[in-house]
Coordinates of N, CA and C in Angstrom, one line a residue:
X1 N 139.3 24.1 44.0 CA 140.7 23.4 44.6 C 140.0 22.7 45.7
X2 N 140.1 21.5 46.1 CA 139.2 20.6 47.1 C 139.7 21.4 48.4
X3 N 138.9 21.1 49.3 CA 138.9 21.6 50.4 C 140.4 20.7 51.3
X4 N 140.3 19.6 51.2 CA 141.1 18.7 52.0 C 142.8 19.5 51.9
X5 N 142.9 20.3 49.9 CA 144.6 20.5 49.8 C 144.2 21.6 50.4
X6 N 143.7 22.2 50.5 CA 143.6 23.8 50.9 C 143.9 24.1 52.4
X7 N 143.4 22.6 53.4 CA 143.7 22.7 54.5 C 145.1 22.4 54.8
X8 N 145.9 21.5 53.8 CA 146.9 21.6 54.6 C 148.1 22.5 53.9
X9 N 147.3 23.6 53.3 CA 148.5 24.5 53.2 C 148.0 25.4 54.0
X10 N 146.2 25.7 54.5 CA 146.3 26.2 55.7 C 147.3 25.8 57.1
X11 N 147.5 24.4 57.0 CA 147.8 23.6 58.1 C 149.7 24.3 58.1
X12 N 150.3 24.6 57.0 CA 151.4 24.6 56.9 C 151.9 25.8 57.2
X13 N 150.8 27.0 57.3 CA 150.7 28.0 57.7 C 150.9 28.1 59.5
X14 N 150.4 27.0 59.7 CA 150.4 27.2 60.8 C 151.9 26.7 61.8
X15 N 152.3 25.2 61.3 CA 153.6 25.1 61.5 C 154.4 26.6 61.3
X16 N 154.3 27.1 59.9 CA 155.3 27.9 59.5 C 155.3 29.0 61.1
X17 N 153.7 29.4 61.4 CA 154.1 30.3 63.0 C 154.6 30.4 63.8
X18 N 154.7 29.1 63.9 CA 155.1 28.2 65.2 C 156.6 28.1 65.1
X19 N 157.1 27.6 63.9 CA 158.7 27.9 63.6 C 159.7 29.1 64.3
X20 N 158.0 30.3 63.3 CA 158.8 32.1 63.6 C 158.5 32.5 64.7
X21 N 157.6 31.7 65.6 CA 157.3 32.6 67.1 C 156.4 33.4 66.8
X22 N 155.5 33.1 66.0 CA 154.5 34.3 65.5 C 153.3 33.7 65.9
X23 N 153.0 32.1 66.3 CA 151.6 32.0 66.9 C 150.8 32.7 67.8
X24 N 149.8 33.0 67.7 CA 148.9 33.2 68.7 C 147.9 32.3 69.2
X25 N 147.2 32.1 68.0 CA 145.8 31.0 68.3 C 145.4 30.5 67.0
X26 N 144.7 29.3 67.5 CA 144.1 28.7 66.6 C 142.3 28.0 66.7
X27 N 141.7 28.4 66.0 CA 140.4 28.2 66.3 C 139.4 27.8 65.2
X28 N 138.7 26.6 65.2 CA 137.7 26.0 64.4 C 136.6 26.4 64.9
X29 N 135.3 27.2 63.8 CA 134.5 28.0 64.1 C 133.3 27.7 62.9
X30 N 132.4 28.7 63.3 CA 131.1 28.1 61.9 C 130.7 26.9 61.9
X31 N 129.8 26.2 62.6 CA 129.8 25.1 62.3 C 128.5 24.9 61.2
X32 N 127.9 23.7 60.8 CA 127.0 23.8 59.8 C 125.7 22.8 60.8
X33 N 124.8 24.2 60.9 CA 123.5 23.9 61.5 C 124.1 23.5 63.4
X34 N 122.9 23.4 63.9 CA 123.3 23.5 65.6 C 123.5 22.3 66.1
X35 N 124.8 22.7 66.7 CA 125.8 21.1 66.9 C 125.9 21.4 68.4
X36 N 126.3 20.2 68.5 CA 126.2 19.8 70.2 C 128.3 20.7 70.5
X37 N 128.8 20.6 69.6 CA 130.3 20.8 69.5 C 130.3 22.5 68.8
X38 N 130.7 23.1 69.7 CA 130.2 24.5 69.3 C 132.1 25.0 68.6
X39 N 133.2 25.0 68.9 CA 134.1 25.4 69.2 C 135.4 24.6 68.9
X40 N 136.3 25.0 68.2 CA 138.1 23.7 68.7 C 138.7 25.2 69.0
X41 N 139.5 25.1 69.8 CA 140.5 25.8 70.3 C 142.0 24.7 70.0
X42 N 142.7 25.7 69.8 CA 144.2 25.5 69.6 C 145.0 25.6 70.0
X43 N 146.1 25.9 71.3 CA 146.8 26.2 71.7 C 148.4 25.3 71.7
X44 N 149.0 26.2 72.1 CA 150.5 25.7 72.2 C 150.9 24.6 74.0
X45 N 151.3 24.1 74.2 CA 151.6 23.1 75.8 C 153.3 22.8 75.4
X46 N 153.7 23.6 76.4 CA 155.5 22.7 76.9 C 155.3 21.9 77.5
X47 N 156.3 20.6 76.6 CA 156.2 19.5 78.2 C 157.5 19.7 78.8
X48 N 157.5 19.3 80.2 CA 158.6 18.9 80.5 C 159.7 18.5 80.1
X49 N 159.7 17.8 79.3 CA 161.0 17.3 78.6 C 161.8 18.2 77.7
X50 N 161.2 19.5 77.4 CA 161.5 20.7 76.5 C 160.7 20.9 75.1
X51 N 160.0 19.4 74.7 CA 159.1 19.6 73.5 C 157.8 20.8 74.0
X52 N 157.6 20.4 72.9 CA 155.3 20.8 72.9 C 154.6 20.3 72.3
X53 N 153.5 20.2 72.7 CA 152.2 19.9 71.8 C 151.5 20.4 71.7
X54 N 150.3 20.1 70.9 CA 149.2 21.0 70.6 C 148.0 21.0 71.8
X55 N 147.5 21.7 71.9 CA 146.8 21.4 73.1 C 145.4 21.4 72.5
X56 N 144.4 20.5 71.9 CA 143.1 21.1 71.4 C 142.1 20.9 72.8
X57 N 141.6 22.2 72.4 CA 139.8 22.0 73.5 C 138.7 22.1 72.6
X58 N 138.2 21.0 73.1 CA 136.7 20.9 72.0 C 135.6 21.2 73.3
X59 N 135.1 22.3 72.8 CA 134.1 23.6 73.5 C 132.4 22.8 73.1
X60 N 132.0 22.3 74.0 CA 130.6 21.6 73.6 C 129.6 22.6 74.4
X61 N 128.3 22.2 74.2 CA 127.4 22.9 74.6 C 127.8 23.0 76.5
X62 N 127.9 22.0 77.3 CA 127.9 21.8 78.5 C 128.9 21.4 79.1
X63 N 130.5 20.9 78.0 CA 131.7 20.7 78.6 C 132.3 21.1 77.7
X64 N 133.7 20.7 78.0 CA 134.8 20.9 77.3 C 135.6 20.3 77.6
X65 N 136.4 19.5 76.3 CA 137.6 18.4 76.7 C 139.0 18.7 76.4
X66 N 139.9 18.7 77.0 CA 141.2 19.2 76.3 C 142.1 17.8 76.0
X67 N 142.8 18.0 75.0 CA 143.9 16.5 74.4 C 145.0 17.1 74.2
X68 N 146.0 16.4 74.1 CA 147.6 17.2 73.6 C 147.7 16.3 72.7
X69 N 148.3 16.7 71.8 CA 149.0 15.8 70.6 C 150.3 16.5 69.4
X70 N 150.4 15.8 69.3 CA 151.9 15.8 68.1 C 151.3 16.9 67.0
X71 N 152.0 17.7 66.5 CA 151.6 18.3 64.9 C 150.6 17.4 64.5
X72 N 151.5 16.4 64.1 CA 151.0 15.7 62.9 C 149.5 14.8 63.3
X73 N 149.5 14.4 64.7 CA 147.9 14.0 65.4 C 146.6 15.1 65.3
X74 N 147.1 16.6 65.2 CA 146.8 17.5 65.6 C 145.6 17.4 64.2
X75 N 146.8 17.8 63.4 CA 146.6 18.0 61.9 C 145.0 16.5 61.6
X76 N 145.5 15.5 61.4 CA 144.3 14.6 61.2 C 143.3 14.6 62.1
X77 N 143.4 14.7 63.5 CA 142.1 15.2 64.2 C 141.6 16.1 63.9
X78 N 142.0 17.4 63.0 CA 141.2 18.8 62.7 C 140.5 18.0 61.8
X79 N 141.6 18.1 60.8 CA 140.8 17.5 59.6 C 139.7 16.9 59.6
X80 N 139.5 15.6 60.6 CA 137.9 15.0 60.7 C 137.0 15.8 61.2
X81 N 137.3 17.6 61.5 CA 136.2 18.2 62.1 C 135.7 18.7 60.9
X82 N 136.3 19.2 59.5 CA 136.1 19.7 58.4 C 134.6 19.1 57.9
X83 N 133.9 20.2 57.5 CA 132.6 19.4 57.2 C 131.7 18.8 58.1
X84 N 132.0 18.9 59.3 CA 131.4 17.7 60.1 C 131.9 18.2 61.8
X85 N 131.5 19.6 62.1 CA 130.8 20.6 61.7 C 131.6 21.3 61.4
X86 N 132.5 22.1 61.3 CA 132.8 22.9 60.9 C 133.5 23.5 59.4
X87 N 132.8 24.6 59.1 CA 133.4 25.0 57.8 C 134.2 26.2 57.6
X88 N 134.9 26.4 58.8 CA 135.9 27.4 59.2 C 136.8 27.6 60.3
X89 N 138.1 27.7 59.5 CA 139.3 27.4 60.7 C 140.2 28.9 60.4
X90 N 140.3 30.0 61.6 CA 140.9 31.0 61.9 C 142.4 31.0 62.3
X91 N 143.4 31.2 61.7 CA 144.6 31.3 62.4 C 145.1 32.3 62.5
X92 N 145.2 32.7 63.7 CA 146.1 34.3 64.5 C 147.3 34.5 64.5
X93 N 148.1 34.9 63.8 CA 149.7 35.4 64.4 C 149.5 36.6 64.2
X94 N 151.3 37.0 64.7 CA 151.4 38.3 64.7 C 151.2 38.9 63.7
X95 N 151.9 38.2 62.2 CA 152.0 38.4 61.1 C 150.4 38.9 60.4
X96 N 149.9 38.2 60.0 CA 148.3 38.1 59.8 C 147.3 37.2 60.3
X97 N 146.0 37.2 60.0 CA 145.1 36.4 60.3 C 145.1 35.7 59.1
X98 N 145.1 34.5 58.9 CA 144.5 33.7 58.2 C 143.2 32.9 58.3
X99 N 142.2 32.5 57.5 CA 141.2 32.4 57.2 C 140.9 31.0 56.2
X100 N 140.5 29.9 56.4 CA 140.2 29.1 55.5 C 138.7 28.5 55.7
X101 N 138.6 28.8 55.1 CA 136.7 28.7 54.5 C 136.7 27.2 53.2
X102 N 135.6 26.4 53.7 CA 135.2 25.7 52.7 C 133.6 26.0 52.1
X103 N 133.2 26.3 50.6 CA 132.2 27.0 50.5 C 131.1 25.6 50.0
X104 N 130.2 25.4 49.6 CA 128.8 24.5 49.2 C 129.4 24.0 48.4
X105 N 130.7 24.3 47.6 CA 130.8 23.3 46.5 C 131.9 22.4 46.9
X106 N 132.2 22.3 48.0 CA 133.4 21.5 49.0 C 134.7 22.2 48.4
X107 N 134.8 23.5 48.3 CA 136.2 24.4 47.2 C 136.7 24.6 48.7
X108 N 138.1 24.7 49.0 CA 138.6 25.3 49.9 C 139.2 26.7 49.7
X109 N 139.0 28.1 50.6 CA 140.1 29.3 50.6 C 140.9 29.6 51.5
X110 N 141.6 30.1 51.1 CA 142.2 31.1 52.1 C 142.4 32.8 51.7
X111 N 141.9 33.0 53.3 CA 142.0 34.6 53.3 C 142.8 35.8 54.4
X112 N 143.7 36.3 53.5 CA 144.8 36.9 54.9 C 143.9 38.0 55.2
X113 N 144.7 38.5 56.5 CA 143.8 39.6 57.0 C 145.1 40.3 57.6
X114 N 145.1 41.7 58.2 CA 146.3 42.6 58.7 C 145.6 41.6 60.4
X115 N 146.7 41.4 61.2 CA 146.5 40.9 62.3 C 146.0 41.3 63.2
X116 N 145.1 40.6 64.0 CA 144.6 41.0 65.2 C 145.4 40.8 66.7
X117 N 146.3 39.9 66.6 CA 147.1 40.3 68.2 C 148.3 41.1 67.6
X118 N 149.0 41.7 68.7 CA 150.5 42.2 68.1 C 151.7 41.5 68.7
X119 N 151.2 40.5 69.8 CA 151.9 39.5 70.3 C 151.5 37.9 70.5
X120 N 152.7 37.0 70.1 CA 152.4 35.8 70.1 C 151.9 35.3 71.3
X121 N 151.2 34.4 71.0 CA 150.8 33.7 72.7 C 151.8 33.4 73.5
X122 N 151.4 33.8 74.9 CA 152.3 33.8 75.9 C 153.0 32.2 75.9
X123 N 152.6 31.7 75.7 CA 153.4 29.7 75.8 C 154.1 29.9 74.1
X124 N 153.8 30.5 73.3 CA 155.0 30.8 72.2 C 156.1 31.5 72.5
X125 N 155.7 32.8 73.4 CA 157.0 33.6 74.2 C 157.9 32.8 74.7
X126 N 156.9 31.8 76.2 CA 157.9 31.0 76.4 C 158.9 29.8 75.9
X127 N 158.0 29.1 74.8 CA 159.4 28.3 74.1 C 159.8 29.0 73.6
X128 N 160.0 30.4 72.9 CA 161.2 31.2 72.4 C 162.5 31.5 73.3
X129 N 161.7 32.0 74.9 CA 163.3 32.0 75.6 C 163.4 30.9 76.1
X130 N 162.9 29.7 76.2 CA 163.6 28.7 76.8 C 164.1 27.8 75.4
X131 N 164.2 28.5 74.2 CA 164.8 28.0 73.2 C 164.5 26.4 72.4
X132 N 162.9 26.1 72.8 CA 162.2 25.2 72.1 C 162.1 25.3 71.1
X133 N 162.1 26.7 70.8 CA 161.8 27.4 69.1 C 163.2 28.1 68.4
X134 N 163.7 27.7 67.7 CA 164.6 28.9 67.1 C 164.1 29.6 66.3
X135 N 163.6 31.3 66.6 CA 163.6 31.5 64.9 C 164.4 32.3 64.2

């Protein structure tokens, strides 16, 4: 299956983990070749208005750049980094770890493993306490 289709499915799991209050962390890793951009970290950010955005931290060799985006904007941005340079995305939730990978034939795959984290991210827990996300 084309990796773009599988990534959309992966991203639906991200949305579900936020809606269920189980989101811990999201990372794009494993680059193709030696690149200046090393990782992209995605975390939750609570807005003063009561909503939330996704904070994307792009970690380069010499600096980090952070930006804040809606869920759909973040999907577009993260998608643009697939195969250029990242081939792996990792979603950590309290229920499972989900790995998205792109192989040499440009096919995407999802692999589920036991959860690394026992607790959701502190911001996720704060969102639950404030009623920003209702489980």
